[in-house]
Amino acid sequence: MRTVAGSQKHADWLITLGNRTHPRIPSLSPGVIEIPQDFLILDQKLETLIHHVFGNPARLLDHDVVESISNRAILCPKNRDCLNINN
């Protein structure tokens, strides 16, 4: 897994999740996991998500930014969500 500076905590959490060694919370159903609060983007605006993942939209074509964002993606569980973001 590739990570960028400042994202090691998230990468470590994903590894424990994939290995099923993450802490279980007894009050949650077996198929439910708790996502740490600091991993959430609470603002419901699509622009906030895009800015968080790709940075300032005004700089997306800058030479020093193009390579770093070409390795990033927003994953969606449904095609309609993907189409909405792409549009």
mmCIF file of N, CA and C in Angstrom:
data_model
loop_
_atom_site.group_PDB
_atom_site.id
_atom_site.type_symbol
_atom_site.label_atom_id
_atom_site.label_comp_id
_atom_site.label_asym_id
_atom_site.label_seq_id
_atom_site.Cartn_x
_atom_site.Cartn_y
_atom_site.Cartn_z
ATOM 1 N N MET A 1 0.845 -1.177 0.000
ATOM 2 C CA MET A 1 0.000 0.000 0.000
ATOM 3 C C MET A 1 0.890 1.239 0.000
ATOM 4 N N ARG A 2 0.556 2.187 -0.840
ATOM 5 C CA ARG A 2 1.276 3.452 -0.869
ATOM 6 C C ARG A 2 0.586 4.446 0.043
ATOM 7 N N THR A 3 1.379 5.191 0.771
ATOM 8 C CA THR A 3 0.812 6.233 1.615
ATOM 9 C C THR A 3 1.583 7.524 1.405
ATOM 10 N N VAL A 4 0.941 8.597 1.740
ATOM 11 C CA VAL A 4 1.597 9.900 1.668
ATOM 12 C C VAL A 4 1.865 10.363 3.096
ATOM 13 N N ALA A 5 2.696 11.353 3.227
ATOM 14 C CA ALA A 5 3.018 11.882 4.540
ATOM 15 C C ALA A 5 1.743 12.240 5.291
ATOM 16 N N GLY A 6 1.678 11.822 6.531
ATOM 17 C CA GLY A 6 0.519 12.137 7.354
ATOM 18 C C GLY A 6 -0.615 11.137 7.275
ATOM 19 N N SER A 7 -0.464 10.073 6.493
ATOM 20 C CA SER A 7 -1.574 9.119 6.358
ATOM 21 C C SER A 7 -1.225 7.725 6.888
ATOM 22 N N GLN A 8 -0.166 7.614 7.657
ATOM 23 C CA GLN A 8 0.247 6.305 8.163
ATOM 24 C C GLN A 8 -0.804 5.696 9.094
ATOM 25 N N LYS A 9 -1.445 6.520 9.907
ATOM 26 C CA LYS A 9 -2.481 6.009 10.815
ATOM 27 C C LYS A 9 -3.619 5.356 10.018
ATOM 28 N N HIS A 10 -4.029 6.011 8.943
ATOM 29 C CA HIS A 10 -5.090 5.470 8.092
ATOM 30 C C HIS A 10 -4.633 4.163 7.429
ATOM 31 N N ALA A 11 -3.400 4.138 6.922
ATOM 32 C CA ALA A 11 -2.873 2.936 6.278
ATOM 33 C C ALA A 11 -2.813 1.775 7.268
ATOM 34 N N ASP A 12 -2.352 2.044 8.480
ATOM 35 C CA ASP A 12 -2.276 0.991 9.506
ATOM 36 C C ASP A 12 -3.662 0.460 9.848
ATOM 37 N N TRP A 13 -4.648 1.362 9.930
ATOM 38 C CA TRP A 13 -6.008 0.948 10.234
ATOM 39 C C TRP A 13 -6.565 0.060 9.115
ATOM 40 N N LEU A 14 -6.305 0.424 7.856
ATOM 41 C CA LEU A 14 -6.771 -0.394 6.730
ATOM 42 C C LEU A 14 -6.162 -1.790 6.758
ATOM 43 N N ILE A 15 -4.901 -1.873 7.138
ATOM 44 C CA ILE A 15 -4.241 -3.184 7.212
ATOM 45 C C ILE A 15 -4.884 -4.036 8.303
ATOM 46 N N THR A 16 -5.139 -3.453 9.484
ATOM 47 C CA THR A 16 -5.783 -4.238 10.542
ATOM 48 C C THR A 16 -7.197 -4.641 10.138
ATOM 49 N N LEU A 17 -7.877 -3.766 9.398
ATOM 50 C CA LEU A 17 -9.216 -4.096 8.913
ATOM 51 C C LEU A 17 -9.151 -5.265 7.929
ATOM 52 N N GLY A 18 -8.222 -5.197 6.991
ATOM 53 C CA GLY A 18 -8.074 -6.268 6.004
ATOM 54 C C GLY A 18 -7.673 -7.592 6.626
ATOM 55 N N ASN A 19 -6.883 -7.518 7.689
ATOM 56 C CA ASN A 19 -6.438 -8.737 8.385
ATOM 57 C C ASN A 19 -7.434 -9.208 9.443
ATOM 58 N N ARG A 20 -8.496 -8.448 9.603
ATOM 59 C CA ARG A 20 -9.525 -8.720 10.623
ATOM 60 C C ARG A 20 -8.943 -8.744 12.033
ATOM 61 N N THR A 21 -7.979 -7.879 12.276
ATOM 62 C CA THR A 21 -7.383 -7.769 13.609
ATOM 63 C C THR A 21 -7.758 -6.439 14.262
ATOM 64 N N HIS A 22 -8.694 -5.704 13.648
ATOM 65 C CA HIS A 22 -9.128 -4.425 14.213
ATOM 66 C C HIS A 22 -9.947 -4.671 15.479
ATOM 67 N N PRO A 23 -9.961 -3.704 16.388
ATOM 68 C CA PRO A 23 -10.730 -3.875 17.626
ATOM 69 C C PRO A 23 -12.220 -4.032 17.341
ATOM 70 N N ARG A 24 -12.834 -4.973 18.010
ATOM 71 C CA ARG A 24 -14.280 -5.187 17.868
ATOM 72 C C ARG A 24 -15.009 -4.438 18.967
ATOM 73 N N ILE A 25 -16.140 -3.903 18.632
ATOM 74 C CA ILE A 25 -16.975 -3.199 19.596
ATOM 75 C C ILE A 25 -18.188 -4.079 19.851
ATOM 76 N N PRO A 26 -18.292 -4.611 21.061
ATOM 77 C CA PRO A 26 -19.352 -5.597 21.370
ATOM 78 C C PRO A 26 -20.762 -5.115 21.061
ATOM 79 N N SER A 27 -21.021 -3.825 21.168
ATOM 80 C CA SER A 27 -22.384 -3.332 20.955
ATOM 81 C C SER A 27 -22.770 -3.266 19.469
ATOM 82 N N LEU A 28 -21.804 -3.451 18.562
ATOM 83 C CA LEU A 28 -22.095 -3.411 17.127
ATOM 84 C C LEU A 28 -22.336 -4.819 16.599
ATOM 85 N N SER A 29 -23.162 -4.919 15.580
ATOM 86 C CA SER A 29 -23.420 -6.202 14.926
ATOM 87 C C SER A 29 -22.111 -6.737 14.353
ATOM 88 N N PRO A 30 -21.979 -8.063 14.175
ATOM 89 C CA PRO A 30 -20.723 -8.644 13.694
ATOM 90 C C PRO A 30 -20.223 -8.090 12.360
ATOM 91 N N GLY A 31 -21.105 -7.709 11.460
ATOM 92 C CA GLY A 31 -20.675 -7.210 10.160
ATOM 93 C C GLY A 31 -20.454 -5.704 10.111
ATOM 94 N N VAL A 32 -20.519 -5.047 11.265
ATOM 95 C CA VAL A 32 -20.396 -3.590 11.316
ATOM 96 C C VAL A 32 -19.062 -3.231 11.963
ATOM 97 N N ILE A 33 -18.383 -2.252 11.376
ATOM 98 C CA ILE A 33 -17.122 -1.778 11.945
ATOM 99 C C ILE A 33 -17.269 -0.312 12.337
ATOM 100 N N GLU A 34 -16.433 0.103 13.263
ATOM 101 C CA GLU A 34 -16.419 1.512 13.638
ATOM 102 C C GLU A 34 -15.279 2.193 12.884
ATOM 103 N N ILE A 35 -15.607 3.263 12.183
ATOM 104 C CA ILE A 35 -14.595 4.049 11.477
ATOM 105 C C ILE A 35 -14.172 5.170 12.413
ATOM 106 N N PRO A 36 -12.874 5.312 12.663
ATOM 107 C CA PRO A 36 -12.426 6.380 13.563
ATOM 108 C C PRO A 36 -12.924 7.747 13.114
ATOM 109 N N GLN A 37 -13.323 8.556 14.066
ATOM 110 C CA GLN A 37 -13.907 9.874 13.803
ATOM 111 C C GLN A 37 -12.995 10.754 12.953
ATOM 112 N N ASP A 38 -11.676 10.663 13.179
ATOM 113 C CA ASP A 38 -10.771 11.537 12.431
ATOM 114 C C ASP A 38 -10.556 11.085 10.990
ATOM 115 N N PHE A 39 -11.147 9.962 10.579
ATOM 116 C CA PHE A 39 -11.093 9.526 9.181
ATOM 117 C C PHE A 39 -12.300 10.032 8.393
ATOM 118 N N LEU A 40 -13.268 10.579 9.073
ATOM 119 C CA LEU A 40 -14.514 11.000 8.433
ATOM 120 C C LEU A 40 -14.439 12.431 7.932
ATOM 121 N N ILE A 41 -15.100 12.684 6.836
ATOM 122 C CA ILE A 41 -15.311 14.031 6.340
ATOM 123 C C ILE A 41 -16.791 14.309 6.584
ATOM 124 N N LEU A 42 -17.061 15.131 7.570
ATOM 125 C CA LEU A 42 -18.435 15.321 8.010
ATOM 126 C C LEU A 42 -19.235 16.274 7.122
ATOM 127 N N ASP A 43 -18.544 17.112 6.373
ATOM 128 C CA ASP A 43 -19.222 18.018 5.449
ATOM 129 C C ASP A 43 -19.795 17.184 4.302
ATOM 130 N N GLN A 44 -21.068 17.310 4.028
ATOM 131 C CA GLN A 44 -21.740 16.487 3.024
ATOM 132 C C GLN A 44 -21.557 16.980 1.596
ATOM 133 N N LYS A 45 -20.802 18.055 1.396
ATOM 134 C CA LYS A 45 -20.628 18.600 0.055
ATOM 135 C C LYS A 45 -19.622 17.769 -0.737
ATOM 136 N N LEU A 46 -19.971 17.434 -1.960
ATOM 137 C CA LEU A 46 -19.094 16.675 -2.837
ATOM 138 C C LEU A 46 -17.780 17.418 -3.068
ATOM 139 N N GLU A 47 -17.851 18.723 -3.161
ATOM 140 C CA GLU A 47 -16.647 19.532 -3.384
ATOM 141 C C GLU A 47 -15.644 19.359 -2.254
ATOM 142 N N THR A 48 -16.125 19.180 -1.039
ATOM 143 C CA THR A 48 -15.235 18.986 0.113
ATOM 144 C C THR A 48 -14.464 17.687 -0.030
ATOM 145 N N LEU A 49 -15.137 16.622 -0.455
ATOM 146 C CA LEU A 49 -14.473 15.338 -0.671
ATOM 147 C C LEU A 49 -13.430 15.445 -1.767
ATOM 148 N N ILE A 50 -13.789 16.055 -2.869
ATOM 149 C CA ILE A 50 -12.859 16.200 -3.995
ATOM 150 C C ILE A 50 -11.643 17.018 -3.581
ATOM 151 N N HIS A 51 -11.864 18.098 -2.844
ATOM 152 C CA HIS A 51 -10.757 18.937 -2.384
ATOM 153 C C HIS A 51 -9.854 18.166 -1.422
ATOM 154 N N HIS A 52 -10.452 17.350 -0.556
ATOM 155 C CA HIS A 52 -9.671 16.558 0.395
ATOM 156 C C HIS A 52 -8.771 15.553 -0.325
ATOM 157 N N VAL A 53 -9.281 14.899 -1.347
ATOM 158 C CA VAL A 53 -8.526 13.860 -2.048
ATOM 159 C C VAL A 53 -7.528 14.452 -3.039
ATOM 160 N N PHE A 54 -7.954 15.447 -3.801
ATOM 161 C CA PHE A 54 -7.123 15.947 -4.900
ATOM 162 C C PHE A 54 -6.495 17.315 -4.652
ATOM 163 N N GLY A 55 -6.885 17.994 -3.584
ATOM 164 C CA GLY A 55 -6.321 19.308 -3.302
ATOM 165 C C GLY A 55 -7.086 20.420 -3.996
ATOM 166 N N ASN A 56 -6.464 21.562 -4.050
ATOM 167 C CA ASN A 56 -7.073 22.754 -4.622
ATOM 168 C C ASN A 56 -7.347 22.553 -6.122
ATOM 169 N N PRO A 57 -8.609 22.596 -6.552
ATOM 170 C CA PRO A 57 -8.930 22.382 -7.967
ATOM 171 C C PRO A 57 -8.220 23.346 -8.913
ATOM 172 N N ALA A 58 -7.892 24.533 -8.450
ATOM 173 C CA ALA A 58 -7.210 25.508 -9.300
ATOM 174 C C ALA A 58 -5.790 25.074 -9.645
ATOM 175 N N ARG A 59 -5.246 24.122 -8.885
ATOM 176 C CA ARG A 59 -3.865 23.688 -9.105
ATOM 177 C C ARG A 59 -3.759 22.299 -9.737
ATOM 178 N N LEU A 60 -4.871 21.698 -10.129
ATOM 179 C CA LEU A 60 -4.853 20.314 -10.609
ATOM 180 C C LEU A 60 -3.978 20.094 -11.836
ATOM 181 N N LEU A 61 -3.792 21.092 -12.660
ATOM 182 C CA LEU A 61 -2.971 20.925 -13.860
ATOM 183 C C LEU A 61 -1.555 21.462 -13.696
ATOM 184 N N ASP A 62 -1.209 21.945 -12.507
ATOM 185 C CA ASP A 62 0.156 22.404 -12.251
ATOM 186 C C ASP A 62 1.120 21.225 -12.346
ATOM 187 N N HIS A 63 2.277 21.473 -12.919
ATOM 188 C CA HIS A 63 3.255 20.415 -13.166
ATOM 189 C C HIS A 63 3.610 19.634 -11.893
ATOM 190 N N ASP A 64 3.784 20.313 -10.774
ATOM 191 C CA ASP A 64 4.184 19.631 -9.546
ATOM 192 C C ASP A 64 3.033 18.874 -8.878
ATOM 193 N N VAL A 65 1.814 19.043 -9.346
ATOM 194 C CA VAL A 65 0.647 18.400 -8.745
ATOM 195 C C VAL A 65 0.167 17.207 -9.579
ATOM 196 N N VAL A 66 0.338 17.271 -10.882
ATOM 197 C CA VAL A 66 -0.218 16.254 -11.783
ATOM 198 C C VAL A 66 0.209 14.846 -11.396
ATOM 199 N N GLU A 67 1.478 14.627 -11.143
ATOM 200 C CA GLU A 67 1.950 13.277 -10.825
ATOM 201 C C GLU A 67 1.373 12.764 -9.507
ATOM 202 N N SER A 68 1.301 13.615 -8.504
ATOM 203 C CA SER A 68 0.794 13.150 -7.204
ATOM 204 C C SER A 68 -0.688 12.803 -7.260
ATOM 205 N N ILE A 69 -1.488 13.559 -8.015
ATOM 206 C CA ILE A 69 -2.925 13.242 -8.050
ATOM 207 C C ILE A 69 -3.249 12.101 -9.006
ATOM 208 N N SER A 70 -2.339 11.765 -9.906
ATOM 209 C CA SER A 70 -2.617 10.670 -10.837
ATOM 210 C C SER A 70 -2.638 9.319 -10.133
ATOM 211 N N ASN A 71 -2.171 9.261 -8.901
ATOM 212 C CA ASN A 71 -2.163 8.023 -8.121
ATOM 213 C C ASN A 71 -3.262 8.002 -7.066
ATOM 214 N N ARG A 72 -4.233 8.890 -7.174
ATOM 215 C CA ARG A 72 -5.308 8.963 -6.185
ATOM 216 C C ARG A 72 -6.643 8.640 -6.841
ATOM 217 N N ALA A 73 -7.571 8.169 -6.020
ATOM 218 C CA ALA A 73 -8.903 7.840 -6.536
ATOM 219 C C ALA A 73 -9.920 7.951 -5.411
ATOM 220 N N ILE A 74 -11.149 8.199 -5.789
ATOM 221 C CA ILE A 74 -12.271 8.139 -4.871
ATOM 222 C C ILE A 74 -13.024 6.867 -5.219
ATOM 223 N N LEU A 75 -13.084 5.941 -4.275
ATOM 224 C CA LEU A 75 -13.761 4.669 -4.519
ATOM 225 C C LEU A 75 -15.231 4.793 -4.148
ATOM 226 N N CYS A 76 -16.079 4.209 -4.978
ATOM 227 C CA CYS A 76 -17.518 4.289 -4.760
ATOM 228 C C CYS A 76 -18.113 2.887 -4.785
ATOM 229 N N PRO A 77 -19.065 2.626 -3.910
ATOM 230 C CA PRO A 77 -19.704 1.307 -3.921
ATOM 231 C C PRO A 77 -20.695 1.126 -5.071
ATOM 232 N N LYS A 78 -21.156 2.226 -5.652
ATOM 233 C CA LYS A 78 -22.153 2.120 -6.721
ATOM 234 C C LYS A 78 -21.732 2.956 -7.917
ATOM 235 N N ASN A 79 -22.021 2.453 -9.110
ATOM 236 C CA ASN A 79 -21.653 3.157 -10.340
ATOM 237 C C ASN A 79 -22.294 4.539 -10.428
ATOM 238 N N ARG A 80 -23.516 4.678 -9.944
ATOM 239 C CA ARG A 80 -24.178 5.986 -10.034
ATOM 240 C C ARG A 80 -23.438 7.035 -9.217
ATOM 241 N N ASP A 81 -22.851 6.623 -8.080
ATOM 242 C CA ASP A 81 -22.055 7.561 -7.285
ATOM 243 C C ASP A 81 -20.793 7.963 -8.033
ATOM 244 N N CYS A 82 -20.169 7.010 -8.686
ATOM 245 C CA CYS A 82 -18.969 7.277 -9.471
ATOM 246 C C CYS A 82 -19.287 8.234 -10.612
ATOM 247 N N LEU A 83 -20.362 7.995 -11.315
ATOM 248 C CA LEU A 83 -20.756 8.876 -12.415
ATOM 249 C C LEU A 83 -21.041 10.287 -11.923
ATOM 250 N N ASN A 84 -21.684 10.398 -10.767
ATOM 251 C CA ASN A 84 -21.979 11.702 -10.194
ATOM 252 C C ASN A 84 -20.693 12.470 -9.889
ATOM 253 N N ILE A 85 -19.728 11.816 -9.280
ATOM 254 C CA ILE A 85 -18.455 12.466 -8.953
ATOM 255 C C ILE A 85 -17.712 12.837 -10.235
ATOM 256 N N ASN A 86 -17.668 11.927 -11.191
ATOM 257 C CA ASN A 86 -16.968 12.215 -12.443
ATOM 258 C C ASN A 86 -17.598 13.390 -13.190
ATOM 259 N N ASN A 87 -18.917 13.465 -13.147
ATOM 260 C CA ASN A 87 -19.584 14.582 -13.821
ATOM 261 C C ASN A 87 -19.305 15.876 -13.095
#
